[in-house]
PDB file of C-alpha atoms in Angstrom:
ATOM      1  CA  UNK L  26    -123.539  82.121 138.264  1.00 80.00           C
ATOM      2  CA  UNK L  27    -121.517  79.368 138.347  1.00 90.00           C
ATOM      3  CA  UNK L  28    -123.664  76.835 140.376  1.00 93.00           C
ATOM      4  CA  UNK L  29    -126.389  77.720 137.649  1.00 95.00           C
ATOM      5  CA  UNK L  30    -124.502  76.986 134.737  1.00 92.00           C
ATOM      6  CA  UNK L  31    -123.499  73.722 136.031  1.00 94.00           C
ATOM      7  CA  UNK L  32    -126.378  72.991 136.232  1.00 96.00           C
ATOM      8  CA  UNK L  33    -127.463  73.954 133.017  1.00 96.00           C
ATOM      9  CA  UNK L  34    -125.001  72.534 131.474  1.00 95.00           C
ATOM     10  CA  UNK L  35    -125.395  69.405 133.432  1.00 95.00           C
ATOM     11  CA  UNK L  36    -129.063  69.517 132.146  1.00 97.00           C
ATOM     12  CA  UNK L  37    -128.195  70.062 128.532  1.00 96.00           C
ATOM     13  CA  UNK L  38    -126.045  66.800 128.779  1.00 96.00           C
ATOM     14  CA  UNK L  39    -129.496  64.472 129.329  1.00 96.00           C
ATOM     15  CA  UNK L  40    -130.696  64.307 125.970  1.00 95.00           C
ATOM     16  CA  UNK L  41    -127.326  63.347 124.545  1.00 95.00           C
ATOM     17  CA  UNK L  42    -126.892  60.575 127.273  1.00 93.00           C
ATOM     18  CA  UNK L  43    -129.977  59.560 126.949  1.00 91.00           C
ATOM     19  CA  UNK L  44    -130.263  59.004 123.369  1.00 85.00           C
ATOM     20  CA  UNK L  45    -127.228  56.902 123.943  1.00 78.00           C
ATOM     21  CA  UNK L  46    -129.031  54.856 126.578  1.00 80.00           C
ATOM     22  CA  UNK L  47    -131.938  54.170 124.736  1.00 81.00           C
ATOM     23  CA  UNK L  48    -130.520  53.881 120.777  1.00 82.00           C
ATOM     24  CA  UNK L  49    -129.576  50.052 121.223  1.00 80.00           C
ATOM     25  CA  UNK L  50    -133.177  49.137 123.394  1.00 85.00           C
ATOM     26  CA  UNK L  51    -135.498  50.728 121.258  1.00 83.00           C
ATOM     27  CA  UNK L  52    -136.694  48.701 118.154  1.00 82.00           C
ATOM     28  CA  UNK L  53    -134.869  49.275 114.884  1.00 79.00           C
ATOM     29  CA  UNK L  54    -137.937  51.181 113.473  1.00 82.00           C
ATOM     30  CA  UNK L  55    -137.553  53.847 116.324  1.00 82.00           C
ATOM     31  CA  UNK L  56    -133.693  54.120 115.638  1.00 81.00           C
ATOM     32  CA  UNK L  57    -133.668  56.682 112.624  1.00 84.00           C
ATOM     33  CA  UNK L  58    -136.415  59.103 114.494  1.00 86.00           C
ATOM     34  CA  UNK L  59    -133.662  58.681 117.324  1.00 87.00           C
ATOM     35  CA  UNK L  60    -130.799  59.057 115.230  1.00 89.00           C
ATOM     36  CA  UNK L  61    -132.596  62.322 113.445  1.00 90.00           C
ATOM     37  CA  UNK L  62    -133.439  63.585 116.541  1.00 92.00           C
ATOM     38  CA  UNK L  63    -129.919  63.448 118.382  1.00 94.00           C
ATOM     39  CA  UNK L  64    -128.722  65.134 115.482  1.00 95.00           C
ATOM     40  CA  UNK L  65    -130.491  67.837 115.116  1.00 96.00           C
ATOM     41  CA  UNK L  66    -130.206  68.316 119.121  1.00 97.00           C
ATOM     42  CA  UNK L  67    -126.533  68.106 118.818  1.00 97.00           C
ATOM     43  CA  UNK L  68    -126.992  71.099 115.802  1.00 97.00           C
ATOM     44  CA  UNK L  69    -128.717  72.999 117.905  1.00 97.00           C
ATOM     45  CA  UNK L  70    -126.138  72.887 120.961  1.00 97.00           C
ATOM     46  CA  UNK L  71    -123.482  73.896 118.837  1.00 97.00           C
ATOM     47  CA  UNK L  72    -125.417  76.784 117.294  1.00 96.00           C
ATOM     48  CA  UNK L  73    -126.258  77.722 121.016  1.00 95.00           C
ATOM     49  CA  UNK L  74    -122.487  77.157 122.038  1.00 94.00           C
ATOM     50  CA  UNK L  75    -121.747  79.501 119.061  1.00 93.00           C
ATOM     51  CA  UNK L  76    -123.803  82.019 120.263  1.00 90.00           C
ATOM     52  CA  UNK L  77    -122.140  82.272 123.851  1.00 88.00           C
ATOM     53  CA  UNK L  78    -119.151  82.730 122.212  1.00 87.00           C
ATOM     54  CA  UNK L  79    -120.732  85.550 120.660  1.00 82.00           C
ATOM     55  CA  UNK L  80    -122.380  86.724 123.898  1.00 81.00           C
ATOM     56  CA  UNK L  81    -119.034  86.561 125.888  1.00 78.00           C
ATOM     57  CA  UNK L  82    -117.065  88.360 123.444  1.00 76.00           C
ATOM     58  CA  UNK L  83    -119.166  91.196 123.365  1.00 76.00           C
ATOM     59  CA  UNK L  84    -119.269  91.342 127.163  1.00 74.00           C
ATOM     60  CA  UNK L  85    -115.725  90.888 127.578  1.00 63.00           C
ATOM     61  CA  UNK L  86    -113.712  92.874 125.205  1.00 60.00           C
ATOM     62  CA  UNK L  87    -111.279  94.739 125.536  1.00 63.00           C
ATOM     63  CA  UNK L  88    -110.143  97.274 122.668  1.00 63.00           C
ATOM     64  CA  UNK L  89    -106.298  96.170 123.030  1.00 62.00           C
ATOM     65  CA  UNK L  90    -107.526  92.153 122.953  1.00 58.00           C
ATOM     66  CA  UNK L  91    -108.854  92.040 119.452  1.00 59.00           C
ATOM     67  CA  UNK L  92    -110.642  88.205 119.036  1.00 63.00           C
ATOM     68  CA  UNK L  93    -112.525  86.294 116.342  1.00 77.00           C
ATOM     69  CA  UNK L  94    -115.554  85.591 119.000  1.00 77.00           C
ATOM     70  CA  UNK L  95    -118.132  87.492 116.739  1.00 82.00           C
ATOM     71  CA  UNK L  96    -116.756  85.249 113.467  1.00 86.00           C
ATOM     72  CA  UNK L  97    -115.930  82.109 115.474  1.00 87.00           C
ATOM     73  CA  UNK L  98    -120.160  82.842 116.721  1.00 87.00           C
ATOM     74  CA  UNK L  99    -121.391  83.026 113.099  1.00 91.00           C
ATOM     75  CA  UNK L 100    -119.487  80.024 111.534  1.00 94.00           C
ATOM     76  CA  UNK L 101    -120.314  77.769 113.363  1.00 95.00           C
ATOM     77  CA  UNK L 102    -124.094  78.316 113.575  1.00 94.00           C
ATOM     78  CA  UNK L 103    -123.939  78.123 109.811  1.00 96.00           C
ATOM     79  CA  UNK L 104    -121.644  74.452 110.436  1.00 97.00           C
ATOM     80  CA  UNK L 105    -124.783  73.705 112.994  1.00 97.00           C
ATOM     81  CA  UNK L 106    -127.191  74.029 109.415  1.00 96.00           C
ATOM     82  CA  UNK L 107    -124.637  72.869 107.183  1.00 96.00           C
ATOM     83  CA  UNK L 108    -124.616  69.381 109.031  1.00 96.00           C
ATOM     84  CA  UNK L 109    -128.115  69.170 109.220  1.00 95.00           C
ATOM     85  CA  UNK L 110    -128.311  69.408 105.527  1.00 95.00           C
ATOM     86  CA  UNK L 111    -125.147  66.815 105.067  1.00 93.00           C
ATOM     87  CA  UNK L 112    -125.943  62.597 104.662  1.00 89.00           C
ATOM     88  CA  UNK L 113    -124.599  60.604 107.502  1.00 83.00           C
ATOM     89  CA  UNK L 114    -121.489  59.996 108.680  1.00 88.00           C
ATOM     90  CA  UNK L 115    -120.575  62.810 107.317  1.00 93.00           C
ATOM     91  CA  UNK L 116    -122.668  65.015 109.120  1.00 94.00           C
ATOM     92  CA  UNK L 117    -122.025  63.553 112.674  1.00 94.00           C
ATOM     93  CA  UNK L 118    -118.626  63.452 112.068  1.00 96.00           C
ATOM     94  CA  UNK L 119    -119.261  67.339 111.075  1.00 97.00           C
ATOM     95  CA  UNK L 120    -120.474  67.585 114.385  1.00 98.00           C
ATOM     96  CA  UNK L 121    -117.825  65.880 116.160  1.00 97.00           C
ATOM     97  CA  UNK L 122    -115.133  67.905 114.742  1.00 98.00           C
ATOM     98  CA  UNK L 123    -116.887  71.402 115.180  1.00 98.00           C
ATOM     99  CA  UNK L 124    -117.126  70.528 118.736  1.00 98.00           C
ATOM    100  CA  UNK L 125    -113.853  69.950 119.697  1.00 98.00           C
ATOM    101  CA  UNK L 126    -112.761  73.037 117.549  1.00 97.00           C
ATOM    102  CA  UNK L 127    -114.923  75.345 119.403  1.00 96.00           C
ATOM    103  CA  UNK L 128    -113.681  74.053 122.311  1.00 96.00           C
ATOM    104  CA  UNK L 129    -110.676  74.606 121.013  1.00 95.00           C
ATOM    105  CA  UNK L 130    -111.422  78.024 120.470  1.00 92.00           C
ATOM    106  CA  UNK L 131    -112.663  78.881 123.635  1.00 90.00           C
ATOM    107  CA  UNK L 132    -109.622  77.977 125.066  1.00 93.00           C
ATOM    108  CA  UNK L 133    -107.768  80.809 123.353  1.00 88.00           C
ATOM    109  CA  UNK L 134    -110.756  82.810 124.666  1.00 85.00           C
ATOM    110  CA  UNK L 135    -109.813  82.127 128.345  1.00 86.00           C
ATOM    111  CA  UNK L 136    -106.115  83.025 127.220  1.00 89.00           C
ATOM    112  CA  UNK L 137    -107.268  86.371 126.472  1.00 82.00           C
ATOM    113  CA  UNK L 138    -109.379  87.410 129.568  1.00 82.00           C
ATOM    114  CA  UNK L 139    -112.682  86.895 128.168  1.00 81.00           C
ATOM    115  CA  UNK L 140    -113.585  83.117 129.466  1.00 83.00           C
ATOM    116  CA  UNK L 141    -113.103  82.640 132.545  1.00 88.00           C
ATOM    117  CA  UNK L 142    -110.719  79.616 134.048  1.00 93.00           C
ATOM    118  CA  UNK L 143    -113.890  77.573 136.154  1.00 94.00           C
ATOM    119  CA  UNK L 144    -116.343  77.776 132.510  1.00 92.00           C
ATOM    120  CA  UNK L 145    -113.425  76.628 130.896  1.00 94.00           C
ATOM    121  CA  UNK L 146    -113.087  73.295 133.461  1.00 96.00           C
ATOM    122  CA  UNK L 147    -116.801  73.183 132.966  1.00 96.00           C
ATOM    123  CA  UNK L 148    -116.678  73.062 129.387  1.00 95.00           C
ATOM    124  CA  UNK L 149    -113.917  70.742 128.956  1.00 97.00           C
ATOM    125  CA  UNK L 150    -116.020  68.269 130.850  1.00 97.00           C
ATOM    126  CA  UNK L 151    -119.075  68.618 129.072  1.00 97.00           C
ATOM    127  CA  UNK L 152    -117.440  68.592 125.096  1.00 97.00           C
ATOM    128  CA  UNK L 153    -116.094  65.705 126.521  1.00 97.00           C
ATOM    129  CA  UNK L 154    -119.197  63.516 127.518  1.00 97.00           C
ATOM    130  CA  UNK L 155    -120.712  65.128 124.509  1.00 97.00           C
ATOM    131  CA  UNK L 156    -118.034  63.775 121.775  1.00 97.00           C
ATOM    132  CA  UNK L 157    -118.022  60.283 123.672  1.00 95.00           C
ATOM    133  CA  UNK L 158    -122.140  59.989 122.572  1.00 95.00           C
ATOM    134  CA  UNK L 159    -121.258  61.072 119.141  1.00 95.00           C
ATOM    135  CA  UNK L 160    -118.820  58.399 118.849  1.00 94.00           C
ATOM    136  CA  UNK L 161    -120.554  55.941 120.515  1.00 91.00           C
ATOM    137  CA  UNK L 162    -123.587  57.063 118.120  1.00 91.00           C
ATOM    138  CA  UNK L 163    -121.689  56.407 115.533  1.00 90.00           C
ATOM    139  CA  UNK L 164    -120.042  52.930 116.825  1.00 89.00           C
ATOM    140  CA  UNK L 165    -123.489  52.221 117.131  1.00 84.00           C
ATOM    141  CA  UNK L 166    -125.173  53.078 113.776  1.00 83.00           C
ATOM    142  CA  UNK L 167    -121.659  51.008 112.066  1.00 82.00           C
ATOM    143  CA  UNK L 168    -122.130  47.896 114.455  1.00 78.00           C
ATOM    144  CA  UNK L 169    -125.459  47.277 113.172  1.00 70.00           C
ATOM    145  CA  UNK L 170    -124.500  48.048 109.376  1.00 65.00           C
ATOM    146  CA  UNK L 171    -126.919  50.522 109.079  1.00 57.00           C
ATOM    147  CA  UNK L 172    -129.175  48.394 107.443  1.00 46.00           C
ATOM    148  CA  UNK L 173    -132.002  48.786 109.175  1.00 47.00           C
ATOM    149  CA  UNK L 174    -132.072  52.558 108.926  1.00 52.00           C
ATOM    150  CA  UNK L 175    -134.278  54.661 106.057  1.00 45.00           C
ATOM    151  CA  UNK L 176    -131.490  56.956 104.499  1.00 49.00           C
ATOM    152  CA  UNK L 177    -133.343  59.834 105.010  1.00 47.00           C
ATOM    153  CA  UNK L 178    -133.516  59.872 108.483  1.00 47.00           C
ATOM    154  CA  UNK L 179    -129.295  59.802 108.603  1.00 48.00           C
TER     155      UNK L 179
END
């Protein structure tokens, strides 16, 4: 299981690396479909992430270890929506910060016996690569003022 989720995981990071690749090459009327795109990619990955939580809580338990993991599963699939619905920078900032609070989270998960220690390592590492694109996503988006992009699209 763990060699599989690796690579999973590992898999799930190529679309956020590789919108960060490609952002400053393509032209500047490809950039808000990009933008738009990563966004809603990122929404969905934290919905997902939510939703393990969910998964793992359920599986793991225990009658004396009360957790949050069903609550912690629906708030942030509604934060996933909420940001998809918010104007930019708000929204990837959103994003940003709902990451590294379910990571967060998690982390009192593995405290309790219901995550174990090696998805914890693994996760750490991916939030990690996936917080540096949102930044540099944003960096990005700032450096060229923005001007270039239709509102709608961030």
């Amino acid at each position: 299981m763990k060699k599989t989720a690796l690579i999973y995981g590992a898999m799930g990071l190529i679309p956020f690396v590789a919108f960060g690749i490609l952002l400053p090459i393509w032209p500047i009327d490809w950039q808000s479909a990009l933008v738009h795109t990563f966004l809603s990619y990122s929404a969905v990955i934290l919905a997902f992430l939510s939703g393990a939580v969910w998964g793992m809580t359920i599986s793991g338990a225990k009658p004396d270890k009360p957790t949050n993991g069903l609550t912690v599963g629906i708030v942030f699939s509604l934060v996933a929506v909420g940001a998809l619905l918010m104007p930019y920078p708000y929204s990837l900032y959103l994003l940003i910060a709902s990451f590294v609070i379910l990571f967060a989270l998690e982390v009192g998960l593995m405290f309790k016996g219901i995550y174990p220690f090696w998805y914890t390592l693994m996760r750490a590492a991916l939030t990690a690569i996936v917080v540096v694109c949102h930044i540099f996503l944003l960096y990005w988006l700032e450096g060229i003022g923005l001007s270039g992009l239709p509102s709608q699209a961030i």
